[in-house]
GROMACS .gro file of N, CA and C in nm:
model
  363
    1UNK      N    1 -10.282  -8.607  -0.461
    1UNK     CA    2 -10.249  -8.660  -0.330
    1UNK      C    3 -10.251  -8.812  -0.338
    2UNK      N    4 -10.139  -8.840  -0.247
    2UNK     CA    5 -10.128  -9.013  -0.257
    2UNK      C    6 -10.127  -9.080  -0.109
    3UNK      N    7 -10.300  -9.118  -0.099
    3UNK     CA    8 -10.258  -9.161   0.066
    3UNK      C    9 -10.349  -9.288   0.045
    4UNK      N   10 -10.335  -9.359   0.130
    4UNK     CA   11 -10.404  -9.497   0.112
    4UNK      C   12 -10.401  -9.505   0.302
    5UNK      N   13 -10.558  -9.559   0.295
    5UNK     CA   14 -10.577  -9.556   0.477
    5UNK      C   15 -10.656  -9.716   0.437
    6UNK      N   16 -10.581  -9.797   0.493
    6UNK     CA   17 -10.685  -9.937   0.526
    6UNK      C   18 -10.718 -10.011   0.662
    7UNK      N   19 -10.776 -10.067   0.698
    7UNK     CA   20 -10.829 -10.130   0.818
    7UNK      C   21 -10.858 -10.262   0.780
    8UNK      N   22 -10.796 -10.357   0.854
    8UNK     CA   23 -10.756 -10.544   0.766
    8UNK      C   24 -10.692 -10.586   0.919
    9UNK      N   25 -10.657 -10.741   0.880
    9UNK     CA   26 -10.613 -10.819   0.924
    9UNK      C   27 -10.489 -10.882   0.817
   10UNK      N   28 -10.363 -10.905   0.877
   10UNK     CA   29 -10.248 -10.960   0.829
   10UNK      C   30 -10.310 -11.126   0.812
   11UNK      N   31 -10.284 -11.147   0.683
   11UNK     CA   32 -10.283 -11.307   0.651
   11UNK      C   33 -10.165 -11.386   0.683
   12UNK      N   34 -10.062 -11.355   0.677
   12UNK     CA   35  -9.957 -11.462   0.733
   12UNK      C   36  -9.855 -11.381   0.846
   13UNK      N   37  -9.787 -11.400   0.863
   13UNK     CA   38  -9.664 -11.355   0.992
   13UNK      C   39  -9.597 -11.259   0.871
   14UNK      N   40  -9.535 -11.107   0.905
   14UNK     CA   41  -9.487 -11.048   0.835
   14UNK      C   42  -9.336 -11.087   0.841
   15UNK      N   43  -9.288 -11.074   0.755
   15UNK     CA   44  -9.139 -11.118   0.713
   15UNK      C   45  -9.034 -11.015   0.690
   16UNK      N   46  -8.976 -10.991   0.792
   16UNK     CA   47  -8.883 -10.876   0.799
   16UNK      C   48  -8.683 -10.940   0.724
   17UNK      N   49  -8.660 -10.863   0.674
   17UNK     CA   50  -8.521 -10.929   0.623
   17UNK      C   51  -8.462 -10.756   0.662
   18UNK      N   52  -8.337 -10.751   0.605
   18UNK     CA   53  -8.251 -10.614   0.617
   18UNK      C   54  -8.182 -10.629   0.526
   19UNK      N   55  -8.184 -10.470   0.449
   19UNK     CA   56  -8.171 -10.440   0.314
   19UNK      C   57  -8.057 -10.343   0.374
   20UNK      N   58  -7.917 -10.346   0.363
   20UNK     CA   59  -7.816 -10.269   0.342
   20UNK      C   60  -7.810 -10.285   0.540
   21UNK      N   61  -7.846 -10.154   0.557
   21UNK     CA   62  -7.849 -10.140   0.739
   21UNK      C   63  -8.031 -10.101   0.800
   22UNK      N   64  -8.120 -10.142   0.690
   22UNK     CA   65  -8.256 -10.084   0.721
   22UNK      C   66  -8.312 -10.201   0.730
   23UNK      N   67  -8.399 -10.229   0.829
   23UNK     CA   68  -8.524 -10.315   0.796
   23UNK      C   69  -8.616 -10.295   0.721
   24UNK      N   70  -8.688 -10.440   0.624
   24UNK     CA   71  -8.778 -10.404   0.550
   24UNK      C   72  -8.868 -10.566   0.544
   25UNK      N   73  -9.015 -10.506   0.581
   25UNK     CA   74  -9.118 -10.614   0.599
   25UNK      C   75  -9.204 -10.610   0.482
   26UNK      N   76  -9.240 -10.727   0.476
   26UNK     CA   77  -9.331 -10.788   0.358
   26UNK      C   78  -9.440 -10.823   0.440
   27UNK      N   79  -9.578 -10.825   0.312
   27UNK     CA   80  -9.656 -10.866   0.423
   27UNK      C   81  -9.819 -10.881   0.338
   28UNK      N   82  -9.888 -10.946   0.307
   28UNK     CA   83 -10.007 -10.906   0.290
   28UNK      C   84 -10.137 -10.927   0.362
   29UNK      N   85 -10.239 -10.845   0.349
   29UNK     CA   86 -10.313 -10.739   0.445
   29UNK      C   87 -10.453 -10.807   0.377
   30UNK      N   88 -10.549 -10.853   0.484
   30UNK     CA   89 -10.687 -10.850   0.402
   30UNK      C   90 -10.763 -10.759   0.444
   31UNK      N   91 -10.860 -10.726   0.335
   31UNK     CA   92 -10.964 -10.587   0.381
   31UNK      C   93 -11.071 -10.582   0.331
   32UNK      N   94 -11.130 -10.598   0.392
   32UNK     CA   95 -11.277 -10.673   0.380
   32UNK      C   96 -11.362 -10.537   0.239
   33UNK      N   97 -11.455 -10.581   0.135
   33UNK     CA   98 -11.493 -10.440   0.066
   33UNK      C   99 -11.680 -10.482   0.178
   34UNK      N  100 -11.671 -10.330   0.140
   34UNK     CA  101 -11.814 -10.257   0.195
   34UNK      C  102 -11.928 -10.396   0.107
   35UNK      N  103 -11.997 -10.435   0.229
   35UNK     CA  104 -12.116 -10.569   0.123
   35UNK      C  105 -12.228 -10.436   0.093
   36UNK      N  106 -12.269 -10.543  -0.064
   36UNK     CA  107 -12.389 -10.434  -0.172
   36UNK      C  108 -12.487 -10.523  -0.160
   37UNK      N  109 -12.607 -10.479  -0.190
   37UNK     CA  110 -12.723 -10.535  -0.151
   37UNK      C  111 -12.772 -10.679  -0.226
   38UNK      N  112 -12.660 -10.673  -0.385
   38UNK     CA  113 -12.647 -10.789  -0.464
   38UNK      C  114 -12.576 -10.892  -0.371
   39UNK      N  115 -12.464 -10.855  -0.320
   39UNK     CA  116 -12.325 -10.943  -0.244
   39UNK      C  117 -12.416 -11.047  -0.153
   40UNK      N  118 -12.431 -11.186  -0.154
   40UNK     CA  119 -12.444 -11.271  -0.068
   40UNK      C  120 -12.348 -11.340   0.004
   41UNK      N  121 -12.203 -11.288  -0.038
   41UNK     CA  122 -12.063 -11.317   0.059
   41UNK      C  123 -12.028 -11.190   0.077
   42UNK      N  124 -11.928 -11.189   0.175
   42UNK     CA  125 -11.808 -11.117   0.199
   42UNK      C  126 -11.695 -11.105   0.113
   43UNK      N  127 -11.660 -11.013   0.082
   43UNK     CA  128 -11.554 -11.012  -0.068
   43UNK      C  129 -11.464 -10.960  -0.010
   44UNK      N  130 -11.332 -10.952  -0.028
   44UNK     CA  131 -11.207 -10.896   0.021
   44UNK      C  132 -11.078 -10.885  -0.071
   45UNK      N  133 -10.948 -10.750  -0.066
   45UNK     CA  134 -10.918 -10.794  -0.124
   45UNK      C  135 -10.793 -10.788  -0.046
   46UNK      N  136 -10.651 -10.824  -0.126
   46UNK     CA  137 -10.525 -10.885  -0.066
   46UNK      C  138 -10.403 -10.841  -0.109
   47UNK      N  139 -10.407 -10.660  -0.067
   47UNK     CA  140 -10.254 -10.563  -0.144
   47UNK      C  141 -10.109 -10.677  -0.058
   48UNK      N  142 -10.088 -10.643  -0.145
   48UNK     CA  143  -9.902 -10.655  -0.114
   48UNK      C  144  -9.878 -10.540  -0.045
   49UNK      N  145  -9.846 -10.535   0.050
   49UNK     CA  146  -9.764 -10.411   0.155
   49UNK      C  147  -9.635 -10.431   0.174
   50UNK      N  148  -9.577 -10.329   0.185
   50UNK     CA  149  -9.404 -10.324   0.260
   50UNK      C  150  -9.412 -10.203   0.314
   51UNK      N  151  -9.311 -10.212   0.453
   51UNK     CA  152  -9.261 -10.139   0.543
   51UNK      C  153  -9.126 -10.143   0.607
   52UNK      N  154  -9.082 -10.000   0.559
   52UNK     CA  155  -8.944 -10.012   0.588
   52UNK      C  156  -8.892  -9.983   0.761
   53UNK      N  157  -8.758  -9.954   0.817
   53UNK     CA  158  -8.725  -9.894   0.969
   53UNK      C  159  -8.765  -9.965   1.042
   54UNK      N  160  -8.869  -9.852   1.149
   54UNK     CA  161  -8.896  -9.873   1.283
   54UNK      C  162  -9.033  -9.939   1.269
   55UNK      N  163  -9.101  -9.897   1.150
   55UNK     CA  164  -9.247  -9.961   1.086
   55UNK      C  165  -9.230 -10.101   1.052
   56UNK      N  166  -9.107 -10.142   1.007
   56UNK     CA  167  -9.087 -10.285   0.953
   56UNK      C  168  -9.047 -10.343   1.119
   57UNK      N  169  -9.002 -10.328   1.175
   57UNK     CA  170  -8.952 -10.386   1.323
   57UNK      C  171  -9.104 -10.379   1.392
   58UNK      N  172  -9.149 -10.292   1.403
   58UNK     CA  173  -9.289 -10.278   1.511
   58UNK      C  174  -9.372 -10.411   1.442
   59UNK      N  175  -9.378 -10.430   1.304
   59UNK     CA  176  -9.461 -10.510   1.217
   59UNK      C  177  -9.390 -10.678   1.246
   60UNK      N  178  -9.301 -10.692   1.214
   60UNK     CA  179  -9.229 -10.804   1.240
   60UNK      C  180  -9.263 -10.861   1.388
   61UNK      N  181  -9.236 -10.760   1.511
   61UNK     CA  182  -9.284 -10.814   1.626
   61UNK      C  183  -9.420 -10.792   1.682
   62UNK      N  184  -9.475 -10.733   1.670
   62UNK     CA  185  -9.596 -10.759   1.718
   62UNK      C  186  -9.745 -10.753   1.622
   63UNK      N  187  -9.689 -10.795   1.487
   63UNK     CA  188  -9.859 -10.809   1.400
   63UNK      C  189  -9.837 -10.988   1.343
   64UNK      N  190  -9.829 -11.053   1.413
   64UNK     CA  191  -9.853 -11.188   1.362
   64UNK      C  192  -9.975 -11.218   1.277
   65UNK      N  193 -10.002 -11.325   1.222
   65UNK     CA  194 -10.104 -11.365   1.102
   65UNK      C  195 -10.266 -11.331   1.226
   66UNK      N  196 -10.323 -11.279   1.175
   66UNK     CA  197 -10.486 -11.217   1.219
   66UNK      C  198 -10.497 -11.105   1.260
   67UNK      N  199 -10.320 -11.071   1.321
   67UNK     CA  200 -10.366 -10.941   1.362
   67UNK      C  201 -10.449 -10.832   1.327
   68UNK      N  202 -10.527 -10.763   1.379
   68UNK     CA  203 -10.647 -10.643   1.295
   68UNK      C  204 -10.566 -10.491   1.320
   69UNK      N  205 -10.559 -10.461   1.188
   69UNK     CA  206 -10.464 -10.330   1.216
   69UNK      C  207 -10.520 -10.186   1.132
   70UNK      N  208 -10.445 -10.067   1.169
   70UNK     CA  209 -10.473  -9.963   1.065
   70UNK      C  210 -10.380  -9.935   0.959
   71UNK      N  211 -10.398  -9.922   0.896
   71UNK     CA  212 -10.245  -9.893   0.775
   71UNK      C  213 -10.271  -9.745   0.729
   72UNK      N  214 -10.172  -9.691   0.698
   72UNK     CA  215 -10.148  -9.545   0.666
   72UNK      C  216 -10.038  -9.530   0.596
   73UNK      N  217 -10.063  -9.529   0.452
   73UNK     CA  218  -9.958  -9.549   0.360
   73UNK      C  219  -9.978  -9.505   0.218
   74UNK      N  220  -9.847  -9.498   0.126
   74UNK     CA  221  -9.889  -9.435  -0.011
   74UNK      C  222  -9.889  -9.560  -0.143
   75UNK      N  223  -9.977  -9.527  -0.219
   75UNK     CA  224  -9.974  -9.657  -0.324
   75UNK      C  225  -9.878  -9.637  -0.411
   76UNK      N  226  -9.775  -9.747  -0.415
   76UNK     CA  227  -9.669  -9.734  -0.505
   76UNK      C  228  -9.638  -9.821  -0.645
   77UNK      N  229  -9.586  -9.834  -0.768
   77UNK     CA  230  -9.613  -9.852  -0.868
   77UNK      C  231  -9.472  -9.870  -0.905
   78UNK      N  232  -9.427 -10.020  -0.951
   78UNK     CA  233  -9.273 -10.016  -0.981
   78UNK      C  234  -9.295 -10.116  -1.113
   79UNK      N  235  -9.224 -10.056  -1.230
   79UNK     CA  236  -9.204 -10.109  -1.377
   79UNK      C  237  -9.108 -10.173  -1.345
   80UNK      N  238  -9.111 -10.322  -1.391
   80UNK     CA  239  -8.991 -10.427  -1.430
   80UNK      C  240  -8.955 -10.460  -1.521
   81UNK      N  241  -8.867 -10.528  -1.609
   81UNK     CA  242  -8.894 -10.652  -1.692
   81UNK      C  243  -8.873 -10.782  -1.628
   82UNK      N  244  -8.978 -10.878  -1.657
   82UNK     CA  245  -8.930 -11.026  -1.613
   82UNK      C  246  -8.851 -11.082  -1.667
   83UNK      N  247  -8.810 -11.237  -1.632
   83UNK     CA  248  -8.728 -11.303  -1.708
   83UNK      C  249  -8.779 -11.386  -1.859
   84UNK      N  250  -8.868 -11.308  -1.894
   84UNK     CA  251  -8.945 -11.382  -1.994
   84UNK      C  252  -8.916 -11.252  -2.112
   85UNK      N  253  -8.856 -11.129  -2.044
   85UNK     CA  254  -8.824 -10.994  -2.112
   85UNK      C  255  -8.977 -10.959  -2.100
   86UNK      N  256  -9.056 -10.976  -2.068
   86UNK     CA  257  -9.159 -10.912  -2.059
   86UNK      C  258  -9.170 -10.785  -1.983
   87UNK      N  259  -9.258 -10.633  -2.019
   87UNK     CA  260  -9.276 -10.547  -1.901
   87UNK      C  261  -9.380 -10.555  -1.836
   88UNK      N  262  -9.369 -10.559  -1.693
   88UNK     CA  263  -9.436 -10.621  -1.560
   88UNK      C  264  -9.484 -10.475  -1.512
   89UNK      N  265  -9.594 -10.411  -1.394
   89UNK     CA  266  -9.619 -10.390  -1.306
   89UNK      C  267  -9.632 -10.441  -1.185
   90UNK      N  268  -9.573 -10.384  -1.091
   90UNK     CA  269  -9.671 -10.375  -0.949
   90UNK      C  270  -9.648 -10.342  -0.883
   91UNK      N  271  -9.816 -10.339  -0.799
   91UNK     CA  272  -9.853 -10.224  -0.741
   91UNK      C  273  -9.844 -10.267  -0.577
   92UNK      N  274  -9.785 -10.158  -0.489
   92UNK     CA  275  -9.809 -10.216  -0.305
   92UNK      C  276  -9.846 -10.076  -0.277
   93UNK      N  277  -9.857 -10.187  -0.177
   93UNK     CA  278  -9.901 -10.005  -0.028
   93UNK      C  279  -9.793 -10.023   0.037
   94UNK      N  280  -9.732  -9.892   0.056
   94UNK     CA  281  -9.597  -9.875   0.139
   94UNK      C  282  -9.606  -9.814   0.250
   95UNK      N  283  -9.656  -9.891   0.373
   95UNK     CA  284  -9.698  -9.874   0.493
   95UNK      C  285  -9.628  -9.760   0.564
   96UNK      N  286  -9.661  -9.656   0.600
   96UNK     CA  287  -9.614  -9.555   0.670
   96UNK      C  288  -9.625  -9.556   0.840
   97UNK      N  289  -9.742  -9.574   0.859
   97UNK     CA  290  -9.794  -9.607   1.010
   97UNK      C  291  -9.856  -9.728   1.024
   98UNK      N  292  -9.839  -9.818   1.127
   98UNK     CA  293  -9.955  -9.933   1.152
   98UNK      C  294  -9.988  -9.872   1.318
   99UNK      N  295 -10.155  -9.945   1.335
   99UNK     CA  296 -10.186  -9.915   1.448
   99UNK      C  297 -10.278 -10.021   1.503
  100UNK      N  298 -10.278 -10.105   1.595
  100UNK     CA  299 -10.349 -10.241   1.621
  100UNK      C  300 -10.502 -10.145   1.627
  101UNK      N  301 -10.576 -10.232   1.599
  101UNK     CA  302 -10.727 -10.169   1.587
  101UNK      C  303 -10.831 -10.266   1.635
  102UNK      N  304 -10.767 -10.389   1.729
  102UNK     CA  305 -10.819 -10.486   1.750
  102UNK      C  306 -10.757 -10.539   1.861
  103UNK      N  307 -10.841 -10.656   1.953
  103UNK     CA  308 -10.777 -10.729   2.045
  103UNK      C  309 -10.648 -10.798   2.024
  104UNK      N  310 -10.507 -10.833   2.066
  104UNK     CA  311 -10.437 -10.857   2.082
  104UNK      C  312 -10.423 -11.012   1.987
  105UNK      N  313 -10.362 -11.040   1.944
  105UNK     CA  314 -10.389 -11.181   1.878
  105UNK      C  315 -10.298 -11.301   1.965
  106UNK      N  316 -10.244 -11.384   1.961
  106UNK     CA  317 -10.155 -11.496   2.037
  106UNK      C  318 -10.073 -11.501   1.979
  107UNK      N  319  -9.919 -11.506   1.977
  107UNK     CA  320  -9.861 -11.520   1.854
  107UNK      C  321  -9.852 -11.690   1.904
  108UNK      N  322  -9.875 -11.769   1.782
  108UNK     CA  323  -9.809 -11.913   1.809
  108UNK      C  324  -9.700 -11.990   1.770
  109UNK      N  325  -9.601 -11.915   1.770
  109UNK     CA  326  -9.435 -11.906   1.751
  109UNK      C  327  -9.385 -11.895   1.875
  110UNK      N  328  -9.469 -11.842   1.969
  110UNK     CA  329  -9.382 -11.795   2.073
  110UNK      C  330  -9.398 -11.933   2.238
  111UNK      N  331  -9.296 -11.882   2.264
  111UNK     CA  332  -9.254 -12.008   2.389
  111UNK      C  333  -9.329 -12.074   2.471
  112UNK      N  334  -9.357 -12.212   2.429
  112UNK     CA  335  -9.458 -12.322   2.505
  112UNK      C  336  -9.440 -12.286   2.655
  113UNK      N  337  -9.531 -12.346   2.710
  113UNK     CA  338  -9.573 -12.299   2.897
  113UNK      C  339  -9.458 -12.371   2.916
  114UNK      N  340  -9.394 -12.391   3.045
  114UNK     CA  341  -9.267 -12.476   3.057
  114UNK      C  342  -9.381 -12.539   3.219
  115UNK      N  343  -9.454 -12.525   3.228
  115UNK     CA  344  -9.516 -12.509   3.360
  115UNK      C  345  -9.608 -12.657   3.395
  116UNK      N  346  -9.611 -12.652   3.292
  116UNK     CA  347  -9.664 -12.814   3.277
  116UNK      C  348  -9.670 -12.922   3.378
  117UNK      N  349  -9.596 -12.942   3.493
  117UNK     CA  350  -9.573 -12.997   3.609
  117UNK      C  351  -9.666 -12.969   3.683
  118UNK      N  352  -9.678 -12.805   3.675
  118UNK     CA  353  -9.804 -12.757   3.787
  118UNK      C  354  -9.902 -12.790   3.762
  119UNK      N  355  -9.957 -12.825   3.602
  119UNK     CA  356 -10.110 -12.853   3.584
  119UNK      C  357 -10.179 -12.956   3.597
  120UNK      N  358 -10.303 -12.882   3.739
  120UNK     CA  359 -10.364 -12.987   3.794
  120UNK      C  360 -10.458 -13.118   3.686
  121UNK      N  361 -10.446 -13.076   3.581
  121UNK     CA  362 -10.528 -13.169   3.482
  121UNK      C  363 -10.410 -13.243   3.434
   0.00000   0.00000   0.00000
């Protein structure tokens, strides 16, 4: 069985482009690991995710950088060669479901107050 369930926060704004007629988002995810009684920090680590469709559109608009989310997805594994002819791995989580798991974040891309006239300060 291949399921991967994480609970994180998005580090930057996900980046949706369109591949043929599909959307497809990029994105990486932090996720905090369980602290051990040695650990005097917080350790985390930082998969590469993608999400294709209606998952890449939901992600694009409403998980900006902090958002706290659920991920529900399978770990995927793609052989390359680079331009060095070298053979490459790597590895993502290929997001199946996201689900906010957290308060709402601000996005700060989005449209300054225009209201400014009214404010009594």
């Amino acid at each position: 069985m291949n399921k991967v369930i994480l609970l994180g926060r998005t580090v930057s704004d996900p980046e949706v482009k369109t591949v043929g007629e599909t959307n497809v988002c990029n994105f990486v995810f932090a996720v905090d690991r369980p602290k051990t009684a040695k650990a005097t920090e917080q350790t985390a680590d930082f998969p590469d995710c993608t999400a294709w469709g209606k998952t890449a559109e939901f992600l694009g608009k409403y998980a900006p950088k902090g958002t706290k989310l659920l991920l529900e997805g399978v770990l995927q594994t793609t052989l390359f060669t680079d331009k060095e002819d070298k053979k490459r791995k790597a590895t993502t989580i290929r997001v199946i479901n996201a689900e906010f798991a957290g308060p709402k974040v601000e996005n700060t891309k989005s449209e300054e107050a225009s209201d400014d006239d009214d404010c009594p300060f």
